[in-house]
mmCIF file of C-alpha atoms in Angstrom:
data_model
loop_
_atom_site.group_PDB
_atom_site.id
_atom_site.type_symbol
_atom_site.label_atom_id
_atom_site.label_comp_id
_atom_site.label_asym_id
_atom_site.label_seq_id
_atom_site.Cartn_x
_atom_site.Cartn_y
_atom_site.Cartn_z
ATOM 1 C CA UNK A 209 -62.472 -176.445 14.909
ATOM 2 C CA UNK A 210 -62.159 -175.498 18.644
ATOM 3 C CA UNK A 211 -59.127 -176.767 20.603
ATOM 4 C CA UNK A 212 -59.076 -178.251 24.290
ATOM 5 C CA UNK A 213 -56.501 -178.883 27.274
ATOM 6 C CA UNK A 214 -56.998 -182.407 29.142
ATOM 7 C CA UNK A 215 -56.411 -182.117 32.764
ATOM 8 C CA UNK A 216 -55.702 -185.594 32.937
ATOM 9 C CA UNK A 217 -56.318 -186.699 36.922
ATOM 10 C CA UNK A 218 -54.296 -189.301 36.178
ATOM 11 C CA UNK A 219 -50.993 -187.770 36.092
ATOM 12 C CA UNK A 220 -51.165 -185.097 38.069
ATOM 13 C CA UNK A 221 -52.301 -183.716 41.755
ATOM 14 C CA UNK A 222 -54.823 -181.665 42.784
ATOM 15 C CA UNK A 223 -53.473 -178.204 42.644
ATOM 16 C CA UNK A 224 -50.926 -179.133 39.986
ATOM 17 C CA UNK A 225 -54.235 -179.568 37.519
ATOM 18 C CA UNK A 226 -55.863 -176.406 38.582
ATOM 19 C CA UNK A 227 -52.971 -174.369 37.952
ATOM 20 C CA UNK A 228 -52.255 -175.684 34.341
ATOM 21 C CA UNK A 229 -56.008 -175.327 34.281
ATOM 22 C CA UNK A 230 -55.071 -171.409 34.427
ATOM 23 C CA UNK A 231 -52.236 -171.702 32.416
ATOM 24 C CA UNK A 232 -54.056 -173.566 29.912
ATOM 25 C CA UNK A 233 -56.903 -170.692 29.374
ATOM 26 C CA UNK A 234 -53.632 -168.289 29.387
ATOM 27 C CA UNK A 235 -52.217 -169.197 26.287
ATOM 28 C CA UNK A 236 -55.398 -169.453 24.482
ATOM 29 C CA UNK A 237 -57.192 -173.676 24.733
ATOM 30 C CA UNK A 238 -60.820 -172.960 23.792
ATOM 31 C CA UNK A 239 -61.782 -175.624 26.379
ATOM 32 C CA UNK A 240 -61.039 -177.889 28.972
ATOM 33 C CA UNK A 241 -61.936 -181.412 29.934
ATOM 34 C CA UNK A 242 -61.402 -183.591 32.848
ATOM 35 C CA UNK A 243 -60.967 -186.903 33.216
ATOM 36 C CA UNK A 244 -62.791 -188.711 36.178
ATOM 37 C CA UNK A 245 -61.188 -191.738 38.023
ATOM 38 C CA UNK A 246 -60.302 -193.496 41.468
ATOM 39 C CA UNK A 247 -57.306 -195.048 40.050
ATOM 40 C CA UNK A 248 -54.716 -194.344 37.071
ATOM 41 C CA UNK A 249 -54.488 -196.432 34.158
ATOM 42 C CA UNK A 250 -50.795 -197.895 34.766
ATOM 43 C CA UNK A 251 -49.045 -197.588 37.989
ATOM 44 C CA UNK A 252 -46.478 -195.226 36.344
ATOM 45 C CA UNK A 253 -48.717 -192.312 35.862
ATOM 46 C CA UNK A 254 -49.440 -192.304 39.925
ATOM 47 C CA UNK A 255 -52.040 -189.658 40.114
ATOM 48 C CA UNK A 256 -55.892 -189.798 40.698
ATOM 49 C CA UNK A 257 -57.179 -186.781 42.851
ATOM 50 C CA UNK A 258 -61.793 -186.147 42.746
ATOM 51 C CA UNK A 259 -61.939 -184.806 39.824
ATOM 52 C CA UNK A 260 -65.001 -183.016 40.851
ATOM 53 C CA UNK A 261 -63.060 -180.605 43.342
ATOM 54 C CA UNK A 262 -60.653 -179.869 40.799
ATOM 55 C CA UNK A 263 -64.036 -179.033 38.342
ATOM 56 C CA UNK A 264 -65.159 -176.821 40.932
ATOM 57 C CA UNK A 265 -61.891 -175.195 41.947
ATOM 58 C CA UNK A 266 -61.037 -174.595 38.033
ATOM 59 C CA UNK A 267 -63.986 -173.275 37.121
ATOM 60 C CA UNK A 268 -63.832 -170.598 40.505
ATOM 61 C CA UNK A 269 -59.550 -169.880 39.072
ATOM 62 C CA UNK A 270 -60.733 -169.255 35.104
ATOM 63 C CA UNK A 271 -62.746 -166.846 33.719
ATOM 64 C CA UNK A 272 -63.069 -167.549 29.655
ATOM 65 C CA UNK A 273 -62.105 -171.075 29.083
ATOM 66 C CA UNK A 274 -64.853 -173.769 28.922
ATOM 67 C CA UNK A 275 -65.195 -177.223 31.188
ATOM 68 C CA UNK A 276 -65.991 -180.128 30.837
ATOM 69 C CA UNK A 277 -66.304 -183.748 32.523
ATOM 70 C CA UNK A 278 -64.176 -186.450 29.610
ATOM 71 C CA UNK A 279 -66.184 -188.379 31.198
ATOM 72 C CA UNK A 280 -68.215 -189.179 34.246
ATOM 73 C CA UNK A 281 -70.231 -192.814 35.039
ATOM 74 C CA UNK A 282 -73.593 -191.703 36.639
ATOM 75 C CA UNK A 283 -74.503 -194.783 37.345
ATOM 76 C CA UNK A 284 -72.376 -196.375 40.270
ATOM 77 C CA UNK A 285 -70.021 -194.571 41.709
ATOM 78 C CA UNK A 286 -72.063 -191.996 41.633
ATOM 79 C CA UNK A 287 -75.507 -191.929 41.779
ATOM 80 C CA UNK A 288 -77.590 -189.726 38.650
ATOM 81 C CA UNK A 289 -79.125 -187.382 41.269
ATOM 82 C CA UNK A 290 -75.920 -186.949 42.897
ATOM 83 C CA UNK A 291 -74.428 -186.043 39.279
ATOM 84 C CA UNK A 292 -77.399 -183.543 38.791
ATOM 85 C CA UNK A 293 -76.304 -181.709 41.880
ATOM 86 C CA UNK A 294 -72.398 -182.076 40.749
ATOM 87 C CA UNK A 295 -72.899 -180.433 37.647
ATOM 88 C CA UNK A 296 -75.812 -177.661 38.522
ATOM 89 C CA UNK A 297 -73.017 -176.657 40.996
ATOM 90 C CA UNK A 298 -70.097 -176.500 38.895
ATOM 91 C CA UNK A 299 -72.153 -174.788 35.838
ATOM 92 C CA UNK A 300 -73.077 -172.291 39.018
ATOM 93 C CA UNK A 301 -69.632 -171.714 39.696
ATOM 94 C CA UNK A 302 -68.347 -171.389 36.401
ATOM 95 C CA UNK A 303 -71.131 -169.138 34.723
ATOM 96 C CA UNK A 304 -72.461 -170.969 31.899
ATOM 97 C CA UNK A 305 -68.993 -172.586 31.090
ATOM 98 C CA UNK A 306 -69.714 -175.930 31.974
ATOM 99 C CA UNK A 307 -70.485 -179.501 29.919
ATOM 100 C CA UNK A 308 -71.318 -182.476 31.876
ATOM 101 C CA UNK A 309 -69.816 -185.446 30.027
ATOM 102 C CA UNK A 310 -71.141 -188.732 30.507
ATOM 103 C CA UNK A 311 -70.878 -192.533 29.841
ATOM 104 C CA UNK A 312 -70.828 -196.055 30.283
ATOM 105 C CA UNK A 313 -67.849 -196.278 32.969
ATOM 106 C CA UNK A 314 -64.849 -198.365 33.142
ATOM 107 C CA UNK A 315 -64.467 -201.195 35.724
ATOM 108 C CA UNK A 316 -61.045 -199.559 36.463
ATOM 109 C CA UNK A 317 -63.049 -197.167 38.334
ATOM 110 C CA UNK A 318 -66.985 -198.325 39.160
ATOM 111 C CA UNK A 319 -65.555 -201.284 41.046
ATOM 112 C CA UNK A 320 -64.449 -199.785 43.878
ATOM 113 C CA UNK A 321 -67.672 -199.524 45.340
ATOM 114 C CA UNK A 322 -68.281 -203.064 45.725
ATOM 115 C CA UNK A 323 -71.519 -203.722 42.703
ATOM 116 C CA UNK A 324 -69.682 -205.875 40.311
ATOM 117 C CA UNK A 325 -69.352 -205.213 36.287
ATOM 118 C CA UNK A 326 -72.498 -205.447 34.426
ATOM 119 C CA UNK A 327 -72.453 -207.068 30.930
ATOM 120 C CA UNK A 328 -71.908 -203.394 28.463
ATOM 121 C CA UNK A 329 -75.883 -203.674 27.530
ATOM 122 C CA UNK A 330 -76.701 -203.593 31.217
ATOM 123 C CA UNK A 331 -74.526 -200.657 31.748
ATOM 124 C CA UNK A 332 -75.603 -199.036 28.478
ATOM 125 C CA UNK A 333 -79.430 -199.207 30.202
ATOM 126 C CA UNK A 334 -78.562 -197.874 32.981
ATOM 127 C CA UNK A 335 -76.806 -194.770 32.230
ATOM 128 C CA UNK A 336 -80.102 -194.106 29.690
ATOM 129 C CA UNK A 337 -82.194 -194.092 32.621
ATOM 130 C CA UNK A 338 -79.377 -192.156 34.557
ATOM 131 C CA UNK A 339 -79.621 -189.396 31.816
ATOM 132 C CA UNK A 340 -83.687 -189.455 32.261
ATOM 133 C CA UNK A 341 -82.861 -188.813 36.020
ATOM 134 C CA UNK A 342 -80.761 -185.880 35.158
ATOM 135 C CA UNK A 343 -82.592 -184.378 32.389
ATOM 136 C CA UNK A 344 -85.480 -184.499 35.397
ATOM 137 C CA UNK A 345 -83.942 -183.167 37.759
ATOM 138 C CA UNK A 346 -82.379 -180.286 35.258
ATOM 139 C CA UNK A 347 -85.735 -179.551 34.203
ATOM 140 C CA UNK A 348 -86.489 -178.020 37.636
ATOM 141 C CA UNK A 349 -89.018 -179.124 40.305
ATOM 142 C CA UNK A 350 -89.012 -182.487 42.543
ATOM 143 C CA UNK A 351 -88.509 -185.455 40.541
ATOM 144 C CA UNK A 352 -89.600 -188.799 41.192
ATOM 145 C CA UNK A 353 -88.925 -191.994 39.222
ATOM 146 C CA UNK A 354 -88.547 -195.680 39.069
ATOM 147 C CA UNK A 355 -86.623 -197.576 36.986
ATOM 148 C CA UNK A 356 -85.431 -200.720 36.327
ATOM 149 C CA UNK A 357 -81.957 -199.554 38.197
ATOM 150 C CA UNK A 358 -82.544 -196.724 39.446
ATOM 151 C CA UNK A 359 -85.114 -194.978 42.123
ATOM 152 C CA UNK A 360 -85.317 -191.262 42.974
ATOM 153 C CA UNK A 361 -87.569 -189.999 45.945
ATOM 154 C CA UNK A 362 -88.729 -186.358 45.652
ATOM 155 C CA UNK A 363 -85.281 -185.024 44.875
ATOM 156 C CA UNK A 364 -85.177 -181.348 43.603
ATOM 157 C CA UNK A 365 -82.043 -179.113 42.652
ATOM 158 C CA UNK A 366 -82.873 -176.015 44.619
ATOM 159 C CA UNK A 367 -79.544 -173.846 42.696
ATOM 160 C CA UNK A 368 -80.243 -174.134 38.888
ATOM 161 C CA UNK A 369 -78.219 -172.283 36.674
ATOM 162 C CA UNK A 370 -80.133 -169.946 34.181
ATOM 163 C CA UNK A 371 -78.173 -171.900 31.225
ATOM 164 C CA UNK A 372 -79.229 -175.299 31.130
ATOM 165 C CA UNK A 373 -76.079 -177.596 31.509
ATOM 166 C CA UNK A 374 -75.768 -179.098 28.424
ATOM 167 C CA UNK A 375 -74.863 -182.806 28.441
ATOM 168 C CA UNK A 376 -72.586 -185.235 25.717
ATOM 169 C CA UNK A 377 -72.226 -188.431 25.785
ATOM 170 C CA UNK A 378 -69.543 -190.971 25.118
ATOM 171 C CA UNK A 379 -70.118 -193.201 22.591
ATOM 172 C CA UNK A 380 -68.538 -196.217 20.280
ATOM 173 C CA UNK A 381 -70.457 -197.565 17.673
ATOM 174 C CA UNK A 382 -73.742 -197.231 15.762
ATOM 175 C CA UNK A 383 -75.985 -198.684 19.158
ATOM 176 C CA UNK A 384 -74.677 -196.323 21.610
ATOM 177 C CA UNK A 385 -75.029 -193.300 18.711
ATOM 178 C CA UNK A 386 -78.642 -194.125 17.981
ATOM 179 C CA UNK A 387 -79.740 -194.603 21.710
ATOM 180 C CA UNK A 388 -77.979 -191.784 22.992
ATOM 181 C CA UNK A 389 -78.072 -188.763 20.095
ATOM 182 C CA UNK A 390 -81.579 -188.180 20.778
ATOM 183 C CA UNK A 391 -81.074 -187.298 23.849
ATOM 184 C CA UNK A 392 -77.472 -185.444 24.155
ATOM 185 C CA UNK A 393 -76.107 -181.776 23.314
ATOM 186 C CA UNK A 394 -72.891 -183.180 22.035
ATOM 187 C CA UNK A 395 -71.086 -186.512 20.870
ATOM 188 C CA UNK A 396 -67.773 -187.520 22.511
ATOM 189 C CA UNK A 397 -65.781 -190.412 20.810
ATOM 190 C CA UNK A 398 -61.819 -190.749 20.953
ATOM 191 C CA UNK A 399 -61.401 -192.507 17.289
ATOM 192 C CA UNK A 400 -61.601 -190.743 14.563
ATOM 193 C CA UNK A 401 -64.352 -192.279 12.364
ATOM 194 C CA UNK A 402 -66.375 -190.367 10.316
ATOM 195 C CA UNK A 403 -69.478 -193.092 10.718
ATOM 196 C CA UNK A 404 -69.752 -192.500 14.176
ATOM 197 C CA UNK A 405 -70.604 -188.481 13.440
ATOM 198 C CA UNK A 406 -72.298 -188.961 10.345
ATOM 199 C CA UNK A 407 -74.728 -191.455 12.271
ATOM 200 C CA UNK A 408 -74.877 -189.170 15.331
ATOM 201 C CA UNK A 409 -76.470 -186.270 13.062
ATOM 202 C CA UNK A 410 -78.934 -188.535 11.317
ATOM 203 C CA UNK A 411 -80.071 -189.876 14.725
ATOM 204 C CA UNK A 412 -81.018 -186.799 16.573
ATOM 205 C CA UNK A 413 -84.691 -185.393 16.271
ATOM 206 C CA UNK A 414 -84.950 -183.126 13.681
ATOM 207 C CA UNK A 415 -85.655 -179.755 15.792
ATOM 208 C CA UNK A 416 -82.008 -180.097 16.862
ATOM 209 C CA UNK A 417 -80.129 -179.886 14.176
ATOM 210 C CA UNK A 418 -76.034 -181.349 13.893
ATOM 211 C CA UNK A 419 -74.245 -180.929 17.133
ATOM 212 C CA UNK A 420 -70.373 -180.827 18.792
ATOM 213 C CA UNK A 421 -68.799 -183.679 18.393
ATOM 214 C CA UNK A 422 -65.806 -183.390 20.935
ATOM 215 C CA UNK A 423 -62.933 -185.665 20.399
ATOM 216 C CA UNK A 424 -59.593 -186.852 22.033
ATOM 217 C CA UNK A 425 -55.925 -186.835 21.048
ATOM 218 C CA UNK A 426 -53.247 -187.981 23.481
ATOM 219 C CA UNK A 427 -49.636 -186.000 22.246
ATOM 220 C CA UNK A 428 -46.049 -187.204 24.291
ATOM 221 C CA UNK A 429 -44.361 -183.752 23.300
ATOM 222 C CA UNK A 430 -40.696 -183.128 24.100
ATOM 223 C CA UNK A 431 -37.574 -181.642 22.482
ATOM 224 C CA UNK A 432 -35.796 -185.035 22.872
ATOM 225 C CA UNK A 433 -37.843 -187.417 20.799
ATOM 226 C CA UNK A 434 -37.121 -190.462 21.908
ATOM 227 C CA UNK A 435 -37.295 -189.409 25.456
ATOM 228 C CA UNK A 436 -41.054 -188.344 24.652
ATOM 229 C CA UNK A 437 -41.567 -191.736 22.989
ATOM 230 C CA UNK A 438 -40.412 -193.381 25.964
ATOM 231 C CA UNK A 439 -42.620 -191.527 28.390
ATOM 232 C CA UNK A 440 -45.554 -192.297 26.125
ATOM 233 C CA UNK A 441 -44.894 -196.059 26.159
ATOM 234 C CA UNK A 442 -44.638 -196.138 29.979
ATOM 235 C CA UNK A 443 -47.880 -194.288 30.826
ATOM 236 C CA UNK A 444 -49.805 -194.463 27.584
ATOM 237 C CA UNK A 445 -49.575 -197.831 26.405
ATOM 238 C CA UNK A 446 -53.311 -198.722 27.808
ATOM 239 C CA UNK A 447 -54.181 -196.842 25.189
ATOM 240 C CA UNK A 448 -54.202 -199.552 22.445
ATOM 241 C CA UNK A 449 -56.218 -202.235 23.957
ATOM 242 C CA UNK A 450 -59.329 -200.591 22.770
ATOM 243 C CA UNK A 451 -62.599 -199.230 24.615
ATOM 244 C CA UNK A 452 -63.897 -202.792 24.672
ATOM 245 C CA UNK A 453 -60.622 -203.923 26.369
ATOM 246 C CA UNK A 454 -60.412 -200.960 28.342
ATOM 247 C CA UNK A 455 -63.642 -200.752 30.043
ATOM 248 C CA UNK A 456 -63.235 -204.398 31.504
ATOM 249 C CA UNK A 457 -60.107 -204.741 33.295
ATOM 250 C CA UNK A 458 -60.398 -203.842 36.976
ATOM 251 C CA UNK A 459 -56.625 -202.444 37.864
ATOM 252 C CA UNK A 460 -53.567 -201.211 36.842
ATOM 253 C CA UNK A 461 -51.763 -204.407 36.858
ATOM 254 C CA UNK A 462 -54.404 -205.676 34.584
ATOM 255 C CA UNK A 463 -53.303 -202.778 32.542
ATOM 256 C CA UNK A 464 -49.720 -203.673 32.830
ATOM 257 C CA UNK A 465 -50.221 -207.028 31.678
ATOM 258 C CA UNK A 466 -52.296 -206.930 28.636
ATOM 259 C CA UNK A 467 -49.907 -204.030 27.327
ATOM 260 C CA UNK A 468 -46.588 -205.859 28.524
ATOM 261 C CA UNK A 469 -45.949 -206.719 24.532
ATOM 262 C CA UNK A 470 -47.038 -203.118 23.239
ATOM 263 C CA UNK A 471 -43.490 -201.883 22.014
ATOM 264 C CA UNK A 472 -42.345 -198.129 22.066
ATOM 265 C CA UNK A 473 -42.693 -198.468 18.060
ATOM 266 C CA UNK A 474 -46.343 -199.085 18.450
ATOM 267 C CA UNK A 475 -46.885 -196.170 20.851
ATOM 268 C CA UNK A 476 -44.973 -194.116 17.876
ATOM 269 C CA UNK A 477 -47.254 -194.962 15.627
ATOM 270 C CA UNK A 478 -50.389 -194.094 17.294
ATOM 271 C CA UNK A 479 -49.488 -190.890 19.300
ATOM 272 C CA UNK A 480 -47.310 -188.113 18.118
ATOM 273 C CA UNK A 481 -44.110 -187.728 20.097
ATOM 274 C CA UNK A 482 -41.102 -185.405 19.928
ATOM 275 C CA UNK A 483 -40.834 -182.098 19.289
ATOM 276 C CA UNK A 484 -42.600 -181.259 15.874
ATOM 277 C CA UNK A 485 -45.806 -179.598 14.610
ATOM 278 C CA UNK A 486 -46.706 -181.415 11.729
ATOM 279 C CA UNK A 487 -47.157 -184.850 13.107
ATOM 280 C CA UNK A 488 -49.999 -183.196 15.391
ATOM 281 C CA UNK A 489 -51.555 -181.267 12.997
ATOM 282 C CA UNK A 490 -51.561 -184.852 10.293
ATOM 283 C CA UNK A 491 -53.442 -186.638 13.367
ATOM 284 C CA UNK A 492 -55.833 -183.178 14.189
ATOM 285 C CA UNK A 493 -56.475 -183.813 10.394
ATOM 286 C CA UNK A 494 -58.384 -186.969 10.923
ATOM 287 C CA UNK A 495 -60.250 -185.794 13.348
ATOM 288 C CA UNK A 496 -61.350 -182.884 11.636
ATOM 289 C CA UNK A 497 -62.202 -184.609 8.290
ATOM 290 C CA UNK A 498 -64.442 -187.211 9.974
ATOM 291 C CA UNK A 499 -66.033 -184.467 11.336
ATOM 292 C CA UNK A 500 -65.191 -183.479 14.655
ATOM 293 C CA UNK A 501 -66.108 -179.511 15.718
ATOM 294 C CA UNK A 502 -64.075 -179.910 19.235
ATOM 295 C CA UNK A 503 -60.676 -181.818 19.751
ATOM 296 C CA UNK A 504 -58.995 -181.800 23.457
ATOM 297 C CA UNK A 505 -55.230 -182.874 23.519
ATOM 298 C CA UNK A 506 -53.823 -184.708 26.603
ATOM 299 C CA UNK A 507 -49.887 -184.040 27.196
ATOM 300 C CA UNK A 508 -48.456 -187.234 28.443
ATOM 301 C CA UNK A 509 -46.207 -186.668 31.636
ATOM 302 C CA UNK A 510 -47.691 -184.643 34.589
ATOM 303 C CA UNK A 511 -44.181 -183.506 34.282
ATOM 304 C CA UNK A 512 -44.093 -181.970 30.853
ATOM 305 C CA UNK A 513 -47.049 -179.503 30.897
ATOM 306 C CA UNK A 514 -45.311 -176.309 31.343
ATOM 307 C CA UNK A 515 -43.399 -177.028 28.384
ATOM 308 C CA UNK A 516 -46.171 -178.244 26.374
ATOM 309 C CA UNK A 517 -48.019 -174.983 27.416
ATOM 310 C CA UNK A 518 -45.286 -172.955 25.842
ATOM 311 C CA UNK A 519 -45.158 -174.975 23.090
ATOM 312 C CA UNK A 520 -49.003 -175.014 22.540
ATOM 313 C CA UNK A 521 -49.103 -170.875 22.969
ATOM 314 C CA UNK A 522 -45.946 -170.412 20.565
ATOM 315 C CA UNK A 523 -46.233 -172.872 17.544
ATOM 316 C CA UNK A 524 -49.042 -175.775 18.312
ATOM 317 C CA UNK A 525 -52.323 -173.400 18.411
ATOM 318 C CA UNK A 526 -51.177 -171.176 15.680
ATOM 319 C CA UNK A 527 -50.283 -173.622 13.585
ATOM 320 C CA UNK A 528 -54.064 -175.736 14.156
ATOM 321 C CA UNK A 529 -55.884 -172.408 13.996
ATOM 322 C CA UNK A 530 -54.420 -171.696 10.960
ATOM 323 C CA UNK A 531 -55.158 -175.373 9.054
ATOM 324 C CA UNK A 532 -58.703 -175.960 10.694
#
């Protein structure tokens, strides 16, 4: 199992996430991933920088450490041929080291440019056609096409990299896996269920073969425990309404509300907090026996990475490399 560093955009500025993305590669992370948002989840987190500049300045300040988008909506805010361009560039920049992540969006974010919220079938249609765009326009050559949502006009990526970017895709349940495995390099899913990988295998054309399937652990460590559980409850707590919760509501304060009876025991439950190995390495476990080849841990607190760095370099890695 290969082990990944979140720069969470959430949480933390601009140069702030490109130097723990050094740091990060320092003390050995296999990989990194970026989240991509106009706005934080809760108020309390108070971050939200383009993640696309910090893609591109990371992947010019590392040399060994992978990248990834965790995950990008090609479909409003951006538009696919745009995201082409993004991540031709960035896989330019980084030589070979880049993954462009992709899914359905949140409203959180996709809002802000005025569309509305399609119903999740509409949205799950267009970011197929999105990733027809892109695979197009990755192919090489101009690239025309007209969809149902979408129309390109002689577009053309005139800087390919010589290794194809290779694109996942975020999914939830068996529709998502069996529209979008045929036509991904890698799964990305945040719950641990081995259906969703098992599925994802048996629904990719045969002359690929199994893939990554990259996963997501949030962590709130800390050497005072209930300090790191209380951290966790006030910027984490979105956490448990759920992808189908999560991709509707439009703000923060929508956030705030339909977690306002989420209690700090709750938030203990789900995410390991404190100090200790083993309570990391039990949740890693699920992961890895549903499955999973790639696992990226977010530290909660934009305040707290250093130490979580040192912690990850001295006990956390060893200890995962050692039981996975």
């Amino acid at each position: 199992m290969r082990f990944g560093y979140t720069l969470m955009t959430e949480q933390a500025g601009p140069k702030e996430l490109v130097r723990f993305a050094i740091d990060a590669e320092d003390v050995g992370f296999d990989f990194e991933v970026s989240s991509d948002h106009t706005s934080p989840w809760l108020v309390e987190q108070g971050h939200s920088p383009y993640a696309w500049s910090v893609l591109g300045a990371a992947a010019w300040a590392t040399e060994r450490v992978e990248l990834m988008s965790y995950v990008t909506c090609p479909t409003m805010r951006y538009h696919p041929a745009v995201i082409a361009q993004k991540a031709a560039t960035t896989q330019l920049l980084s030589d070979g080291r880049f993954t462009l992540g992709l899914g359905a969006g949140e409203n959180l974010n996709e809002h802000v440019v005025g569309q509305g919220w399609p119903a999740v079938n509409v949205r799950h249609d267009m970011l197929a056609e999105a990733i027809q765009v892109i695979h197009g326009l990755f192919d090489g050559g101009y690239v025309n096409y007209a969809g149902e949502h979408f129309r390109v006009d002689s577009a053309k990526l005139w800087d390919l990299p010589e290794v194809r970017t290779p694109i996942g895709v975020a999914v939830s349940g068996g529709q998502s896996v069996q529209r979008f495995a045929p036509v991904a390099d890698a799964m990305i899913a945040v719950q641990p269920e081995k259906q969703l990988c098992e599925e994802w295998d048996a629904h990719r054309v045969a002359e690929q073969g199994p893939s990554r399937k990259i996963g997501q652990l949030p962590v709130s460590w800390g050497t005072d425990r209930e300090a790191a559980i209380e951290r966790a409850h006030e910027q984490f707590r979105w956490f448990a309404g759920g992808w189908k919760v999560n991709s509707e509501l439009p703000g923060p304060s929508g956030f705030a509300a339909a977690t306002q009876f989420v209690t700090k025991d709750d938030v203990a439950k789900a995410i390991p907090c404190g100090p200790d190995v083993d309570p990391i390495v039990e949740k890693v476990r699920a992961f890895a026996d549903a499955g999973f080849t790639d696992l990226a841990l977010v530290q909660i607190g934009g305040d707290q990475q250093d130490g979580f760095l040192d912690f990850a370099r001295d006990s956390l890695l060893p200890a995962l490399r050692s039981s996975f």
